[in-house]
Amino acid sequence: MASLSEEVLLVLKKVRQKKQDGTLYLMAERIAWGPEGKDRFTVSHLYADIRCQKISPDGKAKVQLQLVLHSGESTTFHFSNDSTARKDREAAKELLQQLLPKFKKKANKELEEKNRMLQEDPVLFQLYKDLVVSQVISAEEFWANRLGGLNNTDPAVCNSKQEVGISGAFLADIRPQTDGCNGLRYNLTADIIESIFRTYPAVKQKYCENVPHNLTEKEFWTRFFQSQYFHRDRINTGTQDIFTECAKQDEKGLKSMVVQGVKNPLVDLQSLEDKSLDEGYGFSTPLPSTSNCNRSVKESSNYAIIKRFNHHSAMVLAAGSRKGETDQGSETSSTDGNSRDSDLFQPPIKKVKLQEAIEYEDLQREDGPKTVALNLKKSDRYAHGPVPLQSQKYTTSQDIINSVNHVRHEMTNYTPNLTQVLTSAAATTAIAALSPGGVLMQTGVHQTINQMVPSDFQGELKHLYSAAGELLRHFWSCFPVNSPFLEDKLTKMKSNLERFQTTKLCPFQDKIQRQYLNKNLTAHLEQMLQAAYSKFHIWQTRRMMRKT
Amino acid sequence: MASEDEISLLVIVVDVNPIWWGQQAQREPQFTLSKCIDAVMVMANSHVAMSRTNKLAVIASHCQDSHFLYPRRSHGNGDNGDDASSSGDGKYELLSVANNIMAEEIRNLMSKIEVKGNSTDTLLAGSLAKALCYINRVSKEREAGQDIKSRILVIKAADDCSQQYMHFMNVIFAAQKQNILIDACVLESDSGLLQQACDITGGLYLKIPQKVAIAQYLLWVFLPDAEQRSQLMLPPPAHVDYRAACFCHRNLIEIGYVCSVCLSIFCNFSPICTTCETAFKIQLPQMVKGKKKKLKVS
């Protein structure tokens, strides 16, 4: 039942749901519907549970609104008020459109994260299927350790998104199209508008001043594009144009930027001047002053365009570095130069720049960590391999001389007799020894275990191992048991282990037995579980003894 | 099947320690050094006959020296032409040439042999090193595009020499780096070093129960090369004892103490490492002082 403190945002009468007349209530956190004449709500959904809403198309006779929940169910409301059905539905739809996004993000993000983790890691997915789907442990315990920092770092994550910069060519993207009859269509998207506002705060100022009091948005932009401010040749026309002030401000900004100059003392912009007479004619001596009146008409229009370009680029760069400051019209904030004035700050900057230019980090002398020299007293010990001291066979020198003489004598007349190398008897005994089952082949006969056990058993065994490992990890992490929370968890984990054993391990063992396979496959798993049980038993008895 | 361009080089290192062979000849007259060399020749001929591109080298290793039995070092005069005389029984000329060279060389070698001092051990590590150098040279001399696969077969007679341990290990690791297999055919007593060599480089270790049938064992087990061995049922690898020996008693131990500074191994704890003289501090448990009992003065 609706609590009295809930704020009701919208009430719509004559809304049918499942062929029953009733009233639809939209509250601050949920939407609810109650049948006519009754006090209670039969249908109530939190906005957080609703995934999306759908409306029936306009042409249909029935005016309907459907809510689809995250869990997949859907509820349909039929607006049956003859006169205002469509309006009611529109009102409900608008309100939902505003409210749903607020609640959507919180629930979604967790689910999305979980889904993403399960999809990316098939091992995790398998573990999830083995443990949670078969009800060995609950989903919360499973996600307890894994989601970890997700909820805590939510605000931090949002803020660390990077800001999108401004494309330098955004004005060019506007690209007018001819309208057929002497007109031009300019396509303005929200992105372009935002870029214009960020780059030219003066324009933004004008916009705020004039819209919506004096001009509509469309008119503002029409004027903008018509004004000479926007076009190339900025010859100042009459004061009708609201943008002439902008032009004047731009000029002021440009002048101040020029005055500020560049912070790097090693860069001298003044020496970069065009000094050519004409193309291919070399340099001329620089004129002492280049005031406007000395220039030709062509030069002054070039000058205007160049000035425009420089100004535009400077504004784009400045907008990028301004990053969310909302000071208006401070075009001089492009360089955060307030320190240029006093000479006090000059030397350190210059020194830093000079040092950067002449020193290289790689060429510095390396100050490695101090080491102690190795001082070996008996280094011959290393030369002896792991050959234990054995008693050497002692041969007398007489024996040695005899043997050597014997061999020498034997080999003086050596000729190879390759037809008498092997007797057949010797050969057959050798072959017998080398054949499977022979003397030399005893140890290699048995097959490795992975050849004997079919692969599906192997796969299942692997899953069992990972599931058991997960449970045992939870179990053993409870020790030492310091808090009642850990005690509860411990008892729960023990029952989980037992449940795991009965539901998963025993059927697997039966399956193995039926196939007459090696029964030792699960011996190790059982050993691990037994160790856990005995530890639990010991802990329990100790606890009993401590209490009594 | 090996492609036409693949060269397979087999280097046979034969242990011709005269002391051991002399004693062996007195023990078992039916298996002497001549018989052993015959068997090695059979093996060598078989290897060369397997493919046109197979190469061979044989090194004899004894107490003073390691000597190449085949190929003979050319003296610069190009006197290879003399050896081209056929053996008369229609044998493949390369084989007869090889056999003649080997026989001549071993005769010369054994006639000049003498044992000096107390060096009665076979210089096996040196021979292996020479084999590796030879293999390296051949590999560098081949034409572009030719694969060369090499292996070393060691026929071991006398016992291990423990002083050659470091050199042996160096040789083994060098062979492993160059993907050269080291096979071992051991005649009398098991050799731990060769077991390790075979294990590390991926070769086969075999101790032969019957020495007279050595040719059969060589042809059965050691003639196929590495690729073919995976298709055959060959004796399984032996269990290698990799236990370390402690530095104080040279006992083989399974659990020991290692000095963290010089990595020397000890079987018992001592507060100072005897090799690098580092002192180790270990916290001893607190000793509870007993109450002093007052002596009753009677």
PDB file of N, CA and C in Angstrom, chain A residues 374-378 381-389 393 395 400 403-404 406-408 410-412 414-418 420-422 426-427 429-431 433-434 436 440-441 443-444, chain B residues 18-19 22-23 25 32-34 37-38 41-42 45 99 106-107 110-111 113 115 159 165-166 210 213 215-217 220 233-236 243 245 247 250 252 261-262 266 274-277:
ATOM      1  N   LEU A 374      81.369  -9.650  -3.153  1.00  0.00           N
ATOM      2  CA  LEU A 374      81.284 -11.056  -2.743  1.00  0.00           C
ATOM      3  C   LEU A 374      82.678 -11.557  -2.418  1.00  0.00           C
ATOM      4  N   ASN A 375      82.808 -12.159  -1.252  1.00  0.00           N
ATOM      5  CA  ASN A 375      84.136 -12.542  -0.774  1.00  0.00           C
ATOM      6  C   ASN A 375      84.141 -14.049  -0.551  1.00  0.00           C
ATOM      7  N   LEU A 376      84.630 -14.793  -1.524  1.00  0.00           N
ATOM      8  CA  LEU A 376      84.576 -16.248  -1.419  1.00  0.00           C
ATOM      9  C   LEU A 376      85.905 -16.790  -0.947  1.00  0.00           C
ATOM     10  N   LYS A 377      85.832 -17.581   0.098  1.00  0.00           N
ATOM     11  CA  LYS A 377      87.061 -18.158   0.625  1.00  0.00           C
ATOM     12  C   LYS A 377      87.397 -19.485  -0.032  1.00  0.00           C
ATOM     13  N   LYS A 378      86.387 -20.287  -0.228  1.00  0.00           N
ATOM     14  CA  LYS A 378      86.655 -21.626  -0.745  1.00  0.00           C
ATOM     15  C   LYS A 378      85.864 -21.827  -2.029  1.00  0.00           C
ATOM     16  N   ARG A 381      84.772 -25.252  -4.026  1.00  0.00           N
ATOM     17  CA  ARG A 381      83.641 -26.113  -3.679  1.00  0.00           C
ATOM     18  C   ARG A 381      82.602 -26.148  -4.774  1.00  0.00           C
ATOM     19  N   TYR A 382      82.524 -25.025  -5.518  1.00  0.00           N
ATOM     20  CA  TYR A 382      81.508 -24.974  -6.562  1.00  0.00           C
ATOM     21  C   TYR A 382      81.861 -25.891  -7.704  1.00  0.00           C
ATOM     22  N   ALA A 383      83.150 -26.161  -7.864  1.00  0.00           N
ATOM     23  CA  ALA A 383      83.570 -26.933  -9.026  1.00  0.00           C
ATOM     24  C   ALA A 383      83.181 -28.382  -8.908  1.00  0.00           C
ATOM     25  N   HIS A 384      82.987 -28.843  -7.688  1.00  0.00           N
ATOM     26  CA  HIS A 384      82.584 -30.230  -7.535  1.00  0.00           C
ATOM     27  C   HIS A 384      81.100 -30.346  -7.764  1.00  0.00           C
ATOM     28  N   GLY A 385      80.770 -31.240  -8.646  1.00  0.00           N
ATOM     29  CA  GLY A 385      79.348 -31.402  -8.884  1.00  0.00           C
ATOM     30  C   GLY A 385      78.717 -32.203  -7.781  1.00  0.00           C
ATOM     31  N   PRO A 386      77.470 -32.484  -7.912  1.00  0.00           N
ATOM     32  CA  PRO A 386      76.808 -33.323  -6.921  1.00  0.00           C
ATOM     33  C   PRO A 386      77.238 -34.769  -7.061  1.00  0.00           C
ATOM     34  N   VAL A 387      78.523 -34.953  -7.151  1.00  0.00           N
ATOM     35  CA  VAL A 387      79.044 -36.316  -7.215  1.00  0.00           C
ATOM     36  C   VAL A 387      79.610 -36.608  -5.854  1.00  0.00           C
ATOM     37  N   PRO A 388      78.990 -37.491  -5.132  1.00  0.00           N
ATOM     38  CA  PRO A 388      79.481 -37.714  -3.766  1.00  0.00           C
ATOM     39  C   PRO A 388      80.858 -38.354  -3.795  1.00  0.00           C
ATOM     40  N   LEU A 389      81.573 -38.129  -2.741  1.00  0.00           N
ATOM     41  CA  LEU A 389      82.918 -38.696  -2.657  1.00  0.00           C
ATOM     42  C   LEU A 389      82.809 -40.202  -2.617  1.00  0.00           C
ATOM     43  N   LYS A 393      88.414 -46.419  -7.549  1.00  0.00           N
ATOM     44  CA  LYS A 393      88.985 -47.753  -7.766  1.00  0.00           C
ATOM     45  C   LYS A 393      90.489 -47.618  -7.814  1.00  0.00           C
ATOM     46  N   THR A 395      93.972 -48.556  -8.776  1.00  0.00           N
ATOM     47  CA  THR A 395      94.732 -49.398  -9.701  1.00  0.00           C
ATOM     48  C   THR A 395      96.212 -49.155  -9.455  1.00  0.00           C
ATOM     49  N   ILE A 400      98.292 -50.474 -14.572  1.00  0.00           N
ATOM     50  CA  ILE A 400      98.122 -49.477 -15.628  1.00  0.00           C
ATOM     51  C   ILE A 400      99.055 -49.788 -16.787  1.00  0.00           C
ATOM     52  N   SER A 403      97.888 -52.804 -18.723  1.00  0.00           N
ATOM     53  CA  SER A 403      96.707 -52.578 -19.553  1.00  0.00           C
ATOM     54  C   SER A 403      97.072 -51.807 -20.809  1.00  0.00           C
ATOM     55  N   VAL A 404      97.876 -50.789 -20.614  1.00  0.00           N
ATOM     56  CA  VAL A 404      98.224 -49.958 -21.768  1.00  0.00           C
ATOM     57  C   VAL A 404      98.986 -50.770 -22.794  1.00  0.00           C
ATOM     58  N   HIS A 406      98.863 -53.918 -23.268  1.00  0.00           N
ATOM     59  CA  HIS A 406      97.948 -54.877 -23.873  1.00  0.00           C
ATOM     60  C   HIS A 406      97.155 -54.246 -25.011  1.00  0.00           C
ATOM     61  N   VAL A 407      96.610 -53.087 -24.716  1.00  0.00           N
ATOM     62  CA  VAL A 407      95.804 -52.410 -25.734  1.00  0.00           C
ATOM     63  C   VAL A 407      96.660 -52.028 -26.929  1.00  0.00           C
ATOM     64  N   ARG A 408      97.821 -51.535 -26.602  1.00  0.00           N
ATOM     65  CA  ARG A 408      98.683 -51.105 -27.698  1.00  0.00           C
ATOM     66  C   ARG A 408      99.026 -52.268 -28.603  1.00  0.00           C
ATOM     67  N   GLU A 410      97.308 -54.899 -28.991  1.00  0.00           N
ATOM     68  CA  GLU A 410      96.114 -55.360 -29.695  1.00  0.00           C
ATOM     69  C   GLU A 410      95.833 -54.520 -30.929  1.00  0.00           C
ATOM     70  N   MET A 411      96.018 -53.241 -30.794  1.00  0.00           N
ATOM     71  CA  MET A 411      95.575 -52.363 -31.862  1.00  0.00           C
ATOM     72  C   MET A 411      96.632 -52.104 -32.910  1.00  0.00           C
ATOM     73  N   THR A 412      97.832 -52.634 -32.780  1.00  0.00           N
ATOM     74  CA  THR A 412      98.834 -52.365 -33.814  1.00  0.00           C
ATOM     75  C   THR A 412      98.428 -52.977 -35.121  1.00  0.00           C
ATOM     76  N   TYR A 414      95.362 -53.708 -36.144  1.00  0.00           N
ATOM     77  CA  TYR A 414      93.911 -53.659 -36.225  1.00  0.00           C
ATOM     78  C   TYR A 414      93.473 -53.492 -37.672  1.00  0.00           C
ATOM     79  N   THR A 415      92.584 -54.373 -38.112  1.00  0.00           N
ATOM     80  CA  THR A 415      91.887 -54.159 -39.374  1.00  0.00           C
ATOM     81  C   THR A 415      90.415 -54.370 -39.094  1.00  0.00           C
ATOM     82  N   PRO A 416      89.616 -53.564 -39.676  1.00  0.00           N
ATOM     83  CA  PRO A 416      88.174 -53.716 -39.391  1.00  0.00           C
ATOM     84  C   PRO A 416      87.647 -55.005 -39.996  1.00  0.00           C
ATOM     85  N   ASN A 417      86.901 -55.703 -39.190  1.00  0.00           N
ATOM     86  CA  ASN A 417      86.327 -56.956 -39.651  1.00  0.00           C
ATOM     87  C   ASN A 417      84.819 -56.824 -39.521  1.00  0.00           C
ATOM     88  N   LEU A 418      84.249 -56.138 -40.498  1.00  0.00           N
ATOM     89  CA  LEU A 418      82.871 -55.721 -40.306  1.00  0.00           C
ATOM     90  C   LEU A 418      81.854 -56.815 -40.548  1.00  0.00           C
ATOM     91  N   GLN A 420      81.967 -59.701 -39.055  1.00  0.00           N
ATOM     92  CA  GLN A 420      81.864 -60.541 -37.858  1.00  0.00           C
ATOM     93  C   GLN A 420      81.528 -59.722 -36.629  1.00  0.00           C
ATOM     94  N   VAL A 421      80.824 -58.649 -36.841  1.00  0.00           N
ATOM     95  CA  VAL A 421      80.599 -57.747 -35.710  1.00  0.00           C
ATOM     96  C   VAL A 421      79.601 -58.334 -34.734  1.00  0.00           C
ATOM     97  N   LEU A 422      78.578 -59.004 -35.234  1.00  0.00           N
ATOM     98  CA  LEU A 422      77.456 -59.376 -34.366  1.00  0.00           C
ATOM     99  C   LEU A 422      77.057 -60.808 -34.644  1.00  0.00           C
ATOM    100  N   ALA A 426      73.459 -62.999 -30.112  1.00  0.00           N
ATOM    101  CA  ALA A 426      73.559 -61.731 -29.376  1.00  0.00           C
ATOM    102  C   ALA A 426      72.518 -60.749 -29.876  1.00  0.00           C
ATOM    103  N   ALA A 427      72.343 -60.739 -31.186  1.00  0.00           N
ATOM    104  CA  ALA A 427      71.389 -59.792 -31.758  1.00  0.00           C
ATOM    105  C   ALA A 427      69.975 -60.076 -31.265  1.00  0.00           C
ATOM    106  N   THR A 429      69.025 -61.592 -28.521  1.00  0.00           N
ATOM    107  CA  THR A 429      68.825 -61.222 -27.118  1.00  0.00           C
ATOM    108  C   THR A 429      68.703 -59.718 -26.979  1.00  0.00           C
ATOM    109  N   ALA A 430      69.496 -59.005 -27.758  1.00  0.00           N
ATOM    110  CA  ALA A 430      69.398 -57.553 -27.673  1.00  0.00           C
ATOM    111  C   ALA A 430      68.028 -57.071 -28.114  1.00  0.00           C
ATOM    112  N   ILE A 431      67.539 -57.658 -29.203  1.00  0.00           N
ATOM    113  CA  ILE A 431      66.220 -57.242 -29.688  1.00  0.00           C
ATOM    114  C   ILE A 431      65.142 -57.581 -28.679  1.00  0.00           C
ATOM    115  N   ALA A 433      65.504 -57.688 -25.530  1.00  0.00           N
ATOM    116  CA  ALA A 433      65.574 -56.742 -24.411  1.00  0.00           C
ATOM    117  C   ALA A 433      64.942 -55.403 -24.777  1.00  0.00           C
ATOM    118  N   LEU A 434      65.022 -55.057 -26.060  1.00  0.00           N
ATOM    119  CA  LEU A 434      64.525 -53.748 -26.464  1.00  0.00           C
ATOM    120  C   LEU A 434      63.065 -53.743 -26.850  1.00  0.00           C
ATOM    121  N   PRO A 436      58.983 -54.269 -26.430  1.00  0.00           N
ATOM    122  CA  PRO A 436      58.101 -53.986 -25.291  1.00  0.00           C
ATOM    123  C   PRO A 436      57.981 -55.207 -24.396  1.00  0.00           C
ATOM    124  N   LEU A 440      64.754 -53.751 -20.855  1.00  0.00           N
ATOM    125  CA  LEU A 440      64.997 -52.315 -20.842  1.00  0.00           C
ATOM    126  C   LEU A 440      63.722 -51.500 -20.943  1.00  0.00           C
ATOM    127  N   MET A 441      62.619 -52.170 -21.242  1.00  0.00           N
ATOM    128  CA  MET A 441      61.409 -51.407 -21.564  1.00  0.00           C
ATOM    129  C   MET A 441      60.388 -51.470 -20.448  1.00  0.00           C
ATOM    130  N   THR A 443      59.744 -49.801 -17.652  1.00  0.00           N
ATOM    131  CA  THR A 443      59.073 -48.677 -16.988  1.00  0.00           C
ATOM    132  C   THR A 443      58.204 -47.863 -17.914  1.00  0.00           C
ATOM    133  N   GLY A 444      58.314 -48.093 -19.206  1.00  0.00           N
ATOM    134  CA  GLY A 444      57.611 -47.150 -20.081  1.00  0.00           C
ATOM    135  C   GLY A 444      56.270 -47.619 -20.577  1.00  0.00           C
TER     136      GLY A 444
ATOM    137  N   PRO B  18      92.824 -46.383 -22.507  1.00  0.00           N
ATOM    138  CA  PRO B  18      93.584 -47.640 -22.665  1.00  0.00           C
ATOM    139  C   PRO B  18      93.595 -48.475 -21.395  1.00  0.00           C
ATOM    140  N   ILE B  19      93.540 -47.793 -20.254  1.00  0.00           N
ATOM    141  CA  ILE B  19      93.579 -48.557 -19.000  1.00  0.00           C
ATOM    142  C   ILE B  19      92.332 -49.402 -18.874  1.00  0.00           C
ATOM    143  N   GLY B  22      92.253 -52.096 -21.554  1.00  0.00           N
ATOM    144  CA  GLY B  22      93.203 -53.168 -21.276  1.00  0.00           C
ATOM    145  C   GLY B  22      92.641 -54.113 -20.226  1.00  0.00           C
ATOM    146  N   GLN B  23      92.091 -53.527 -19.180  1.00  0.00           N
ATOM    147  CA  GLN B  23      91.526 -54.365 -18.132  1.00  0.00           C
ATOM    148  C   GLN B  23      90.321 -55.134 -18.651  1.00  0.00           C
ATOM    149  N   ALA B  25      89.865 -56.132 -21.691  1.00  0.00           N
ATOM    150  CA  ALA B  25      90.318 -57.236 -22.546  1.00  0.00           C
ATOM    151  C   ALA B  25      90.744 -58.429 -21.706  1.00  0.00           C
ATOM    152  N   THR B  32      86.655 -56.722 -27.047  1.00  0.00           N
ATOM    153  CA  THR B  32      87.822 -55.883 -26.888  1.00  0.00           C
ATOM    154  C   THR B  32      87.610 -54.579 -27.625  1.00  0.00           C
ATOM    155  N   LEU B  33      88.629 -53.760 -27.579  1.00  0.00           N
ATOM    156  CA  LEU B  33      88.521 -52.463 -28.244  1.00  0.00           C
ATOM    157  C   LEU B  33      88.300 -52.630 -29.732  1.00  0.00           C
ATOM    158  N   SER B  34      88.909 -53.637 -30.344  1.00  0.00           N
ATOM    159  CA  SER B  34      88.728 -53.840 -31.793  1.00  0.00           C
ATOM    160  C   SER B  34      87.273 -54.082 -32.110  1.00  0.00           C
ATOM    161  N   ILE B  37      85.392 -50.872 -31.845  1.00  0.00           N
ATOM    162  CA  ILE B  37      85.591 -49.980 -32.996  1.00  0.00           C
ATOM    163  C   ILE B  37      84.858 -50.506 -34.219  1.00  0.00           C
ATOM    164  N   ASP B  38      84.838 -51.819 -34.372  1.00  0.00           N
ATOM    165  CA  ASP B  38      84.077 -52.410 -35.483  1.00  0.00           C
ATOM    166  C   ASP B  38      82.614 -52.005 -35.401  1.00  0.00           C
ATOM    167  N   MET B  41      82.118 -48.543 -36.382  1.00  0.00           N
ATOM    168  CA  MET B  41      82.185 -48.363 -37.834  1.00  0.00           C
ATOM    169  C   MET B  41      80.890 -48.764 -38.500  1.00  0.00           C
ATOM    170  N   VAL B  42      80.336 -49.856 -38.031  1.00  0.00           N
ATOM    171  CA  VAL B  42      79.052 -50.281 -38.604  1.00  0.00           C
ATOM    172  C   VAL B  42      78.016 -49.185 -38.426  1.00  0.00           C
ATOM    173  N   ASN B  45      78.798 -46.298 -40.796  1.00  0.00           N
ATOM    174  CA  ASN B  45      78.440 -46.609 -42.172  1.00  0.00           C
ATOM    175  C   ASN B  45      76.939 -46.537 -42.368  1.00  0.00           C
ATOM    176  N   ASN B  99      86.112 -45.901 -43.605  1.00  0.00           N
ATOM    177  CA  ASN B  99      86.613 -46.997 -42.769  1.00  0.00           C
ATOM    178  C   ASN B  99      88.124 -47.044 -42.763  1.00  0.00           C
ATOM    179  N   ILE B 106      93.136 -44.835 -35.836  1.00  0.00           N
ATOM    180  CA  ILE B 106      93.119 -45.445 -34.514  1.00  0.00           C
ATOM    181  C   ILE B 106      94.385 -46.255 -34.276  1.00  0.00           C
ATOM    182  N   ARG B 107      94.892 -46.834 -35.335  1.00  0.00           N
ATOM    183  CA  ARG B 107      96.160 -47.566 -35.162  1.00  0.00           C
ATOM    184  C   ARG B 107      97.253 -46.605 -34.732  1.00  0.00           C
ATOM    185  N   MET B 110      96.683 -45.395 -31.074  1.00  0.00           N
ATOM    186  CA  MET B 110      96.960 -46.320 -29.982  1.00  0.00           C
ATOM    187  C   MET B 110      98.433 -46.656 -29.891  1.00  0.00           C
ATOM    188  N   SER B 111      99.136 -46.568 -31.017  1.00  0.00           N
ATOM    189  CA  SER B 111     100.556 -46.878 -30.921  1.00  0.00           C
ATOM    190  C   SER B 111     101.303 -45.761 -30.222  1.00  0.00           C
ATOM    191  N   ILE B 113     100.150 -43.939 -27.785  1.00  0.00           N
ATOM    192  CA  ILE B 113      99.540 -43.555 -26.521  1.00  0.00           C
ATOM    193  C   ILE B 113     100.469 -43.848 -25.355  1.00  0.00           C
ATOM    194  N   VAL B 115     100.526 -43.184 -20.860  1.00  0.00           N
ATOM    195  CA  VAL B 115      99.820 -42.624 -19.695  1.00  0.00           C
ATOM    196  C   VAL B 115     100.831 -41.965 -18.795  1.00  0.00           C
ATOM    197  N   ASP B 159      84.935 -44.724 -15.914  1.00  0.00           N
ATOM    198  CA  ASP B 159      84.066 -44.013 -14.980  1.00  0.00           C
ATOM    199  C   ASP B 159      84.148 -42.516 -15.179  1.00  0.00           C
ATOM    200  N   TYR B 165      83.505 -31.770 -13.764  1.00  0.00           N
ATOM    201  CA  TYR B 165      82.094 -31.458 -13.609  1.00  0.00           C
ATOM    202  C   TYR B 165      81.688 -30.130 -14.233  1.00  0.00           C
ATOM    203  N   MET B 166      82.418 -29.067 -13.884  1.00  0.00           N
ATOM    204  CA  MET B 166      82.027 -27.742 -14.384  1.00  0.00           C
ATOM    205  C   MET B 166      82.076 -27.684 -15.896  1.00  0.00           C
ATOM    206  N   GLN B 210      74.397 -56.150 -22.482  1.00  0.00           N
ATOM    207  CA  GLN B 210      75.361 -57.077 -23.098  1.00  0.00           C
ATOM    208  C   GLN B 210      76.311 -56.295 -23.966  1.00  0.00           C
ATOM    209  N   ALA B 213      76.738 -57.291 -27.877  1.00  0.00           N
ATOM    210  CA  ALA B 213      75.696 -56.948 -28.845  1.00  0.00           C
ATOM    211  C   ALA B 213      75.602 -55.455 -29.057  1.00  0.00           C
ATOM    212  N   ALA B 215      76.575 -53.483 -31.291  1.00  0.00           N
ATOM    213  CA  ALA B 215      76.177 -52.997 -32.615  1.00  0.00           C
ATOM    214  C   ALA B 215      74.660 -52.974 -32.748  1.00  0.00           C
ATOM    215  N   GLN B 216      74.024 -54.021 -32.214  1.00  0.00           N
ATOM    216  CA  GLN B 216      72.567 -54.073 -32.315  1.00  0.00           C
ATOM    217  C   GLN B 216      71.927 -52.911 -31.560  1.00  0.00           C
ATOM    218  N   TYR B 217      72.455 -52.663 -30.375  1.00  0.00           N
ATOM    219  CA  TYR B 217      71.880 -51.569 -29.601  1.00  0.00           C
ATOM    220  C   TYR B 217      72.080 -50.232 -30.301  1.00  0.00           C
ATOM    221  N   TRP B 220      69.688 -49.995 -33.245  1.00  0.00           N
ATOM    222  CA  TRP B 220      68.261 -49.959 -32.901  1.00  0.00           C
ATOM    223  C   TRP B 220      67.879 -48.641 -32.254  1.00  0.00           C
ATOM    224  N   MET B 233      59.075 -47.001 -30.509  1.00  0.00           N
ATOM    225  CA  MET B 233      59.017 -47.375 -29.096  1.00  0.00           C
ATOM    226  C   MET B 233      60.435 -47.642 -28.633  1.00  0.00           C
ATOM    227  N   LEU B 234      60.991 -46.667 -27.945  1.00  0.00           N
ATOM    228  CA  LEU B 234      62.369 -46.803 -27.512  1.00  0.00           C
ATOM    229  C   LEU B 234      62.416 -46.875 -25.993  1.00  0.00           C
ATOM    230  N   PRO B 235      63.520 -47.294 -25.426  1.00  0.00           N
ATOM    231  CA  PRO B 235      63.576 -47.374 -23.962  1.00  0.00           C
ATOM    232  C   PRO B 235      63.223 -46.045 -23.328  1.00  0.00           C
ATOM    233  N   PRO B 236      62.416 -46.076 -22.275  1.00  0.00           N
ATOM    234  CA  PRO B 236      61.979 -44.825 -21.667  1.00  0.00           C
ATOM    235  C   PRO B 236      63.137 -44.140 -20.954  1.00  0.00           C
ATOM    236  N   ARG B 243      69.569 -34.471  -7.224  1.00  0.00           N
ATOM    237  CA  ARG B 243      69.836 -33.946  -5.885  1.00  0.00           C
ATOM    238  C   ARG B 243      71.178 -33.265  -5.845  1.00  0.00           C
ATOM    239  N   ALA B 245      74.605 -31.925  -3.846  1.00  0.00           N
ATOM    240  CA  ALA B 245      75.476 -32.442  -2.788  1.00  0.00           C
ATOM    241  C   ALA B 245      75.842 -31.287  -1.877  1.00  0.00           C
ATOM    242  N   PHE B 247      78.002 -28.909   0.540  1.00  0.00           N
ATOM    243  CA  PHE B 247      79.377 -28.496   0.358  1.00  0.00           C
ATOM    244  C   PHE B 247      80.295 -28.999   1.455  1.00  0.00           C
ATOM    245  N   ARG B 250      79.708 -33.478   1.000  1.00  0.00           N
ATOM    246  CA  ARG B 250      79.438 -34.035  -0.323  1.00  0.00           C
ATOM    247  C   ARG B 250      78.418 -35.182  -0.264  1.00  0.00           C
ATOM    248  N   LEU B 252      74.569 -36.369  -0.866  1.00  0.00           N
ATOM    249  CA  LEU B 252      73.419 -35.925  -1.672  1.00  0.00           C
ATOM    250  C   LEU B 252      72.258 -35.677  -0.727  1.00  0.00           C
ATOM    251  N   VAL B 261      73.933 -15.444   0.155  1.00  0.00           N
ATOM    252  CA  VAL B 261      74.924 -14.575  -0.476  1.00  0.00           C
ATOM    253  C   VAL B 261      75.687 -15.322  -1.555  1.00  0.00           C
ATOM    254  N   CYS B 262      76.212 -16.495  -1.226  1.00  0.00           N
ATOM    255  CA  CYS B 262      77.059 -17.210  -2.175  1.00  0.00           C
ATOM    256  C   CYS B 262      76.398 -18.461  -2.716  1.00  0.00           C
ATOM    257  N   PHE B 266      74.359 -26.363   2.331  1.00  0.00           N
ATOM    258  CA  PHE B 266      74.814 -27.080   3.527  1.00  0.00           C
ATOM    259  C   PHE B 266      73.729 -28.004   4.005  1.00  0.00           C
ATOM    260  N   THR B 274      80.631 -20.952   5.608  1.00  0.00           N
ATOM    261  CA  THR B 274      82.075 -21.168   5.525  1.00  0.00           C
ATOM    262  C   THR B 274      82.661 -20.719   4.202  1.00  0.00           C
ATOM    263  N   THR B 275      81.836 -20.514   3.211  1.00  0.00           N
ATOM    264  CA  THR B 275      82.384 -20.124   1.913  1.00  0.00           C
ATOM    265  C   THR B 275      82.570 -18.619   1.806  1.00  0.00           C
ATOM    266  N   CYS B 276      81.576 -17.862   2.237  1.00  0.00           N
ATOM    267  CA  CYS B 276      81.677 -16.421   2.063  1.00  0.00           C
ATOM    268  C   CYS B 276      81.750 -15.678   3.380  1.00  0.00           C
ATOM    269  N   GLU B 277      81.718 -16.417   4.491  1.00  0.00           N
ATOM    270  CA  GLU B 277      81.881 -15.818   5.821  1.00  0.00           C
ATOM    271  C   GLU B 277      80.837 -14.756   6.127  1.00  0.00           C
TER     272      GLU B 277
END
